[in-house]
Amino acid sequence: MKVGYIGSGPISYFHIPALRNNGFKIEALGTTKDSESSRKICEKYQLTNKYCRGGWMEVLNTDVDAYIICIKVENTLDVLKKILEKGKPVLVEKPISFSLKSLEKIKTSRYVENIFVAYNRRYYKTSMELKKLCNNSTGGTVLVNIPDSRYGIKQFISNGCHMVNLTRYLLGDFEIVNKIIKTNSLKNDIDYFSALCRNKKWTIIFNAHSLLPSNFSISVNSDKKVFELKPIEKLTIYEGMQIIEPTEEDPLRKYVPKVKYSFTEDPLFKPGFDLMYKNFRLFIEDKKFNYSNFYDAYETVKSCWKFIESEETKDFRI
């Protein structure tokens, strides 16, 4: 299956091996005109005869079955709109756009159903197993931690959207009941927020914090068990407590959760990418099979904005 590939950043070095493993063949690759990074990636993957010096418009003029967009978020919509005009399937890196207004315009496209969004974390084996556990449980409480090593609303949307989207995948849609936001007036940005959310089955707390030395995590408390993704590549199921009595060497009594089951992603490719491309191929062959559609991506960005909007942040809107 022939694809036109638009992208040459670091993430492309993970996309290309995974797409090739699923029977995709890059017929054209380019970004900006005379892109040096595009040339280098073509050299690495023996694609020198597929290098488009004319940039992404040259890629669009190549006869292919589908397209892949992996470029800066700020430039993604312009390319996506041109591809949609061709009526071909397209895999596009998340979050597509920072702007809800821009995304709303895409919703009116007659080919919006052709969009497959690269939210790879929902294709982790750990995430898929947790989804089964959540589906089979009676419900309960959930804690979602979204730390980040950098400041910025754009940073939260481009990185934190992974966790918002994964939560939607695991638990379904939700509404925000209440939230607290701490802004940083010097940086005209957000330090942290905490939000209480719910749906019919789950009560969910989201905690997002800038410059925090921690990992993404999701902890689900249900049916006297704890299901934990921490980091997302590792799933641990806890049931019961183990009491460790004091000793002379360690005089403290300890209450330790018992690990019932645990496993960690051990992929040949970047986690989630191989299965994501398997699903993209199925999507091309049967449009009904899309776990990562545009509407879900739109609702993810919409939720991100709802989390961070307040009177203090209303002027931050992009």
Coordinates of C-alpha atoms in Angstrom, one line a residue:
M1 CA 0.0 0.0 0.0
K2 CA 1.6 3.3 -1.2
V3 CA 1.7 6.3 1.1
G4 CA 2.9 9.9 0.8
Y5 CA 4.8 10.9 4.0
I6 CA 4.9 14.5 5.1
G7 CA 7.3 14.9 8.0
S8 CA 11.0 14.6 8.9
G9 CA 11.2 15.4 12.7
P10 CA 12.4 13.0 15.4
I11 CA 9.0 11.2 15.7
S12 CA 9.4 10.1 12.0
Y13 CA 12.2 7.8 13.0
F14 CA 9.5 5.8 15.0
H15 CA 6.7 6.1 12.4
I16 CA 8.6 4.8 9.4
P17 CA 9.8 1.4 10.8
A18 CA 6.2 0.7 12.1
L19 CA 4.5 1.6 8.9
R20 CA 6.9 -0.5 6.9
N21 CA 6.3 -3.4 9.2
N22 CA 2.6 -3.2 8.3
G23 CA 3.0 -3.3 4.5
F24 CA 3.1 0.4 3.8
K25 CA 5.5 1.7 1.2
I26 CA 6.6 5.3 1.1
E27 CA 6.2 6.6 -2.4
A28 CA 7.1 10.2 -1.7
L29 CA 8.6 12.1 1.3
G30 CA 8.9 15.8 1.9
T31 CA 8.2 18.7 4.1
T32 CA 9.4 22.2 3.2
K33 CA 11.3 22.9 0.0
D34 CA 14.9 21.6 -0.1
S35 CA 14.5 20.3 3.4
E36 CA 17.7 19.0 4.8
S37 CA 16.0 16.9 7.5
S38 CA 13.8 15.2 4.8
R39 CA 16.9 14.4 2.8
K40 CA 18.6 12.9 5.8
I41 CA 15.7 10.7 6.7
C42 CA 15.4 9.5 3.1
E43 CA 19.1 8.5 3.1
K44 CA 18.7 6.6 6.4
Y45 CA 15.8 4.5 5.1
Q46 CA 17.0 4.1 1.5
L47 CA 14.4 6.5 0.1
T48 CA 16.6 8.9 -1.8
N49 CA 14.6 8.4 -5.0
K50 CA 11.4 9.3 -3.0
Y51 CA 12.8 12.6 -1.7
C52 CA 10.6 15.5 -2.7
R53 CA 12.8 18.6 -3.0
G54 CA 9.7 20.6 -3.8
G55 CA 8.2 20.0 -0.4
W56 CA 4.9 18.6 0.8
M57 CA 3.0 19.9 -2.3
E58 CA 5.1 17.6 -4.4
V59 CA 4.1 14.7 -2.1
L60 CA 0.5 15.6 -2.7
N61 CA 1.0 15.4 -6.4
T62 CA 2.2 11.8 -6.2
D63 CA -0.2 8.9 -6.8
V64 CA -0.7 7.1 -3.4
D65 CA -3.3 5.2 -1.5
A66 CA -3.0 7.3 1.7
Y67 CA -1.1 10.1 3.4
I68 CA 0.7 10.5 6.8
I69 CA 1.3 13.9 8.4
C70 CA 3.9 14.3 11.1
I71 CA 4.9 17.9 11.2
K72 CA 4.6 20.8 13.6
V73 CA 1.1 21.3 15.0
E74 CA 1.1 24.9 13.8
N75 CA 1.5 23.7 10.2
T76 CA -0.7 20.6 10.3
L77 CA -4.1 22.1 9.4
D78 CA -2.9 23.7 6.1
V79 CA -1.6 20.3 4.9
L80 CA -4.5 18.4 6.2
K81 CA -7.0 20.6 4.4
K82 CA -5.3 20.0 1.1
I83 CA -5.2 16.2 1.6
L84 CA -8.9 16.1 2.5
E85 CA -9.6 17.7 -0.9
K86 CA -8.2 14.6 -2.5
G87 CA -10.5 12.3 -0.6
K88 CA -7.7 10.0 0.5
P89 CA -7.3 8.4 4.0
V90 CA -4.8 10.3 6.2
L91 CA -3.0 9.5 9.5
V92 CA -2.2 12.7 11.2
E93 CA -0.2 13.3 14.4
K94 CA -2.1 14.6 17.4
P95 CA -3.6 17.0 18.5
I96 CA -4.0 18.3 14.9
S97 CA -4.5 21.9 16.1
F98 CA -4.4 24.0 19.2
S99 CA -7.4 25.9 18.0
L100 CA -10.9 24.7 18.5
K101 CA -12.2 27.1 16.0
S102 CA -9.9 25.7 13.4
L103 CA -10.9 22.1 14.2
E104 CA -14.6 23.1 14.0
K105 CA -14.0 24.1 10.3
I106 CA -12.6 20.6 9.6
K107 CA -15.8 19.0 10.9
T108 CA -17.7 20.4 7.9
S109 CA -15.4 18.6 5.4
R110 CA -17.1 16.0 3.3
Y111 CA -14.1 13.8 3.9
V112 CA -13.7 14.2 7.7
E113 CA -14.3 10.5 8.1
N114 CA -11.0 9.9 6.3
I115 CA -9.0 11.2 9.2
F116 CA -7.2 8.8 11.6
V117 CA -5.4 10.5 14.5
A118 CA -2.2 9.1 15.9
Y119 CA -3.0 8.8 19.6
N120 CA -0.6 5.9 20.0
R121 CA -1.1 5.4 23.8
R122 CA -4.5 3.8 23.3
Y123 CA -2.7 1.1 21.3
Y124 CA -0.4 0.0 24.2
K125 CA -1.1 -3.5 25.4
T126 CA -1.2 -2.1 28.9
S127 CA -3.9 0.4 28.0
M128 CA -6.0 -2.2 26.1
E129 CA -5.8 -4.6 29.1
L130 CA -6.8 -1.8 31.5
K131 CA -9.8 -0.9 29.2
K132 CA -11.0 -4.6 29.5
L133 CA -10.7 -4.4 33.3
C134 CA -12.6 -1.1 33.4
N135 CA -15.3 -2.4 31.1
N136 CA -15.8 -5.4 33.3
S137 CA -15.8 -3.5 36.6
T138 CA -18.7 -1.9 38.5
G139 CA -17.0 1.5 38.4
G140 CA -15.3 3.6 41.1
T141 CA -12.7 6.4 41.4
V142 CA -9.8 7.3 39.1
L143 CA -6.8 9.5 39.5
V144 CA -5.1 10.8 36.4
N145 CA -1.7 12.6 36.8
I146 CA -0.4 14.8 34.0
P147 CA 3.0 16.2 35.0
D148 CA 5.2 18.1 32.5
S149 CA 8.8 19.1 32.4
R150 CA 7.9 22.4 30.7
Y151 CA 5.5 25.3 31.0
G152 CA 2.9 26.3 28.4
I153 CA -0.7 26.0 27.3
K154 CA 0.5 24.7 24.0
Q155 CA 2.7 22.2 25.8
F156 CA -0.2 20.9 27.9
I157 CA -2.4 20.5 24.8
S158 CA 0.3 18.8 22.7
N159 CA 1.5 16.6 25.5
G160 CA -1.3 16.4 28.1
C161 CA -3.8 15.6 25.3
H162 CA -2.3 12.0 25.4
M163 CA -3.7 11.5 28.9
V164 CA -7.0 13.2 28.3
N165 CA -7.5 11.1 25.2
L166 CA -6.4 7.9 26.9
T167 CA -8.9 8.6 29.8
R168 CA -11.7 9.0 27.3
Y169 CA -10.7 5.8 25.6
L170 CA -10.6 3.9 28.9
L171 CA -13.6 5.3 30.7
G172 CA -15.8 7.1 28.1
D173 CA -16.7 10.7 27.9
F174 CA -17.0 12.8 31.1
E175 CA -18.1 16.1 32.4
I176 CA -16.2 18.6 34.6
V177 CA -17.9 19.1 38.0
N178 CA -15.4 21.5 39.5
K179 CA -11.8 22.6 39.1
I180 CA -9.0 24.7 40.6
I181 CA -6.5 26.5 38.5
K182 CA -3.3 28.2 39.6
T183 CA -1.9 30.7 37.1
N184 CA 1.6 32.2 36.9
S185 CA 1.2 35.9 36.2
L186 CA 4.9 36.3 35.4
K187 CA 4.8 33.7 32.7
N188 CA 1.2 34.5 31.7
D189 CA 0.6 30.8 32.0
I190 CA -0.7 27.9 34.2
D191 CA 1.2 26.4 37.1
Y192 CA -1.3 23.6 37.7
F193 CA -4.9 22.6 37.7
S194 CA -7.0 20.0 39.5
A195 CA -10.3 18.9 38.1
L196 CA -13.1 16.7 39.5
C197 CA -15.0 15.0 36.7
R198 CA -17.6 12.2 36.4
N199 CA -19.7 10.1 34.2
K200 CA -22.4 7.5 35.0
K201 CA -19.7 4.9 36.1
W202 CA -16.6 6.8 37.2
T203 CA -15.5 9.7 39.4
I204 CA -12.3 11.1 38.0
I205 CA -9.7 13.5 39.3
F206 CA -7.2 15.1 36.9
N207 CA -4.1 16.7 38.3
A208 CA -1.8 18.5 35.9
H209 CA 1.3 20.3 37.0
S210 CA 4.2 22.1 35.2
L211 CA 7.8 21.4 36.1
L212 CA 7.0 18.3 38.1
P213 CA 9.5 15.4 38.4
S214 CA 7.0 12.6 37.8
N215 CA 5.5 10.2 35.3
F216 CA 2.1 10.1 33.5
S217 CA -0.1 7.8 35.5
I218 CA -3.7 6.5 35.8
S219 CA -4.9 4.8 39.0
V220 CA -8.3 3.1 38.9
N221 CA -9.9 2.0 42.2
S222 CA -12.7 -0.5 41.6
D223 CA -14.1 -3.7 43.1
K224 CA -11.6 -3.7 46.0
K225 CA -8.7 -3.6 43.5
V226 CA -6.3 -1.0 42.2
F227 CA -5.4 -1.0 38.5
E228 CA -2.4 1.3 37.9
L229 CA -0.6 2.5 34.8
K230 CA 2.6 4.1 36.1
P231 CA 4.2 4.8 33.8
I232 CA 1.7 4.1 31.0
E233 CA 4.0 1.3 29.7
K234 CA 3.5 -0.7 32.9
L235 CA 0.2 -2.1 34.2
T236 CA 0.0 -3.3 37.8
I237 CA -3.0 -4.8 39.5
Y238 CA -3.1 -4.7 43.3
E239 CA -5.5 -6.8 45.5
G240 CA -5.3 -7.0 49.3
M241 CA -2.6 -5.9 51.7
Q242 CA 0.5 -7.5 53.0
I243 CA 1.5 -6.6 56.6
I244 CA 5.3 -6.6 57.3
E245 CA 6.0 -6.8 61.0
P246 CA 8.7 -4.7 62.6
T247 CA 12.2 -6.0 63.1
E248 CA 15.1 -4.8 65.1
E249 CA 16.7 -3.6 61.8
D250 CA 13.4 -1.9 60.7
P251 CA 11.1 -1.0 63.6
L252 CA 8.3 0.2 61.4
R253 CA 5.2 -1.9 60.6
K254 CA 4.5 -1.7 56.9
Y255 CA 1.3 -2.1 55.0
V256 CA 2.1 -3.0 51.4
P257 CA -0.4 -3.5 48.6
K258 CA -0.2 -7.0 47.2
V259 CA 0.7 -7.2 43.5
K260 CA -1.7 -9.7 41.9
Y261 CA -0.4 -9.2 38.3
S262 CA 2.0 -6.9 36.5
F263 CA 3.5 -6.5 33.0
T264 CA 5.4 -4.0 31.0
E265 CA 5.4 -3.1 27.3
D266 CA 8.2 -4.9 25.5
P267 CA 7.8 -3.6 21.9
L268 CA 10.1 -3.9 18.9
F269 CA 8.8 -0.5 17.9
K270 CA 7.9 2.6 19.8
P271 CA 5.0 1.6 22.1
G272 CA 1.6 1.5 20.4
F273 CA 3.0 2.4 16.9
D274 CA 2.9 -1.1 15.4
L275 CA -0.7 -1.8 16.4
M276 CA -1.6 1.8 15.5
Y277 CA -0.5 1.1 11.9
K278 CA -2.2 -2.2 11.8
N279 CA -5.4 -0.4 12.7
F280 CA -4.7 2.3 10.1
R281 CA -4.4 -0.3 7.4
L282 CA -7.7 -1.9 8.6
F283 CA -9.2 1.6 8.6
I284 CA -8.2 2.2 4.9
E285 CA -9.7 -1.2 4.0
D286 CA -12.9 -0.6 6.0
K287 CA -13.8 2.9 7.1
K288 CA -15.9 1.6 9.9
F289 CA -12.8 0.5 11.8
N290 CA -11.4 3.6 13.4
Y291 CA -10.5 3.8 17.0
S292 CA -8.9 7.3 16.6
N293 CA -11.4 9.3 14.6
F294 CA -11.5 13.1 14.1
Y295 CA -14.5 13.6 16.4
D296 CA -12.7 11.9 19.3
A297 CA -9.6 14.1 18.7
Y298 CA -11.8 17.2 18.6
E299 CA -13.4 16.3 21.9
T300 CA -10.0 15.7 23.4
V301 CA -8.8 19.2 22.6
K302 CA -12.1 20.6 23.7
S303 CA -11.7 18.9 27.1
C304 CA -8.1 20.3 27.3
W305 CA -9.4 23.9 26.9
K306 CA -12.2 23.3 29.4
F307 CA -9.7 22.2 32.0
I308 CA -7.6 25.3 31.7
E309 CA -10.1 28.0 31.0
S310 CA -11.1 30.5 33.8
E311 CA -11.5 34.3 34.2
E312 CA -7.7 34.5 34.6
T313 CA -6.9 32.5 31.5
K314 CA -9.6 33.6 29.2
D315 CA -7.1 35.8 27.2
F316 CA -4.8 32.8 26.7
R317 CA -7.1 31.3 24.1
I318 CA -5.3 30.5 20.9

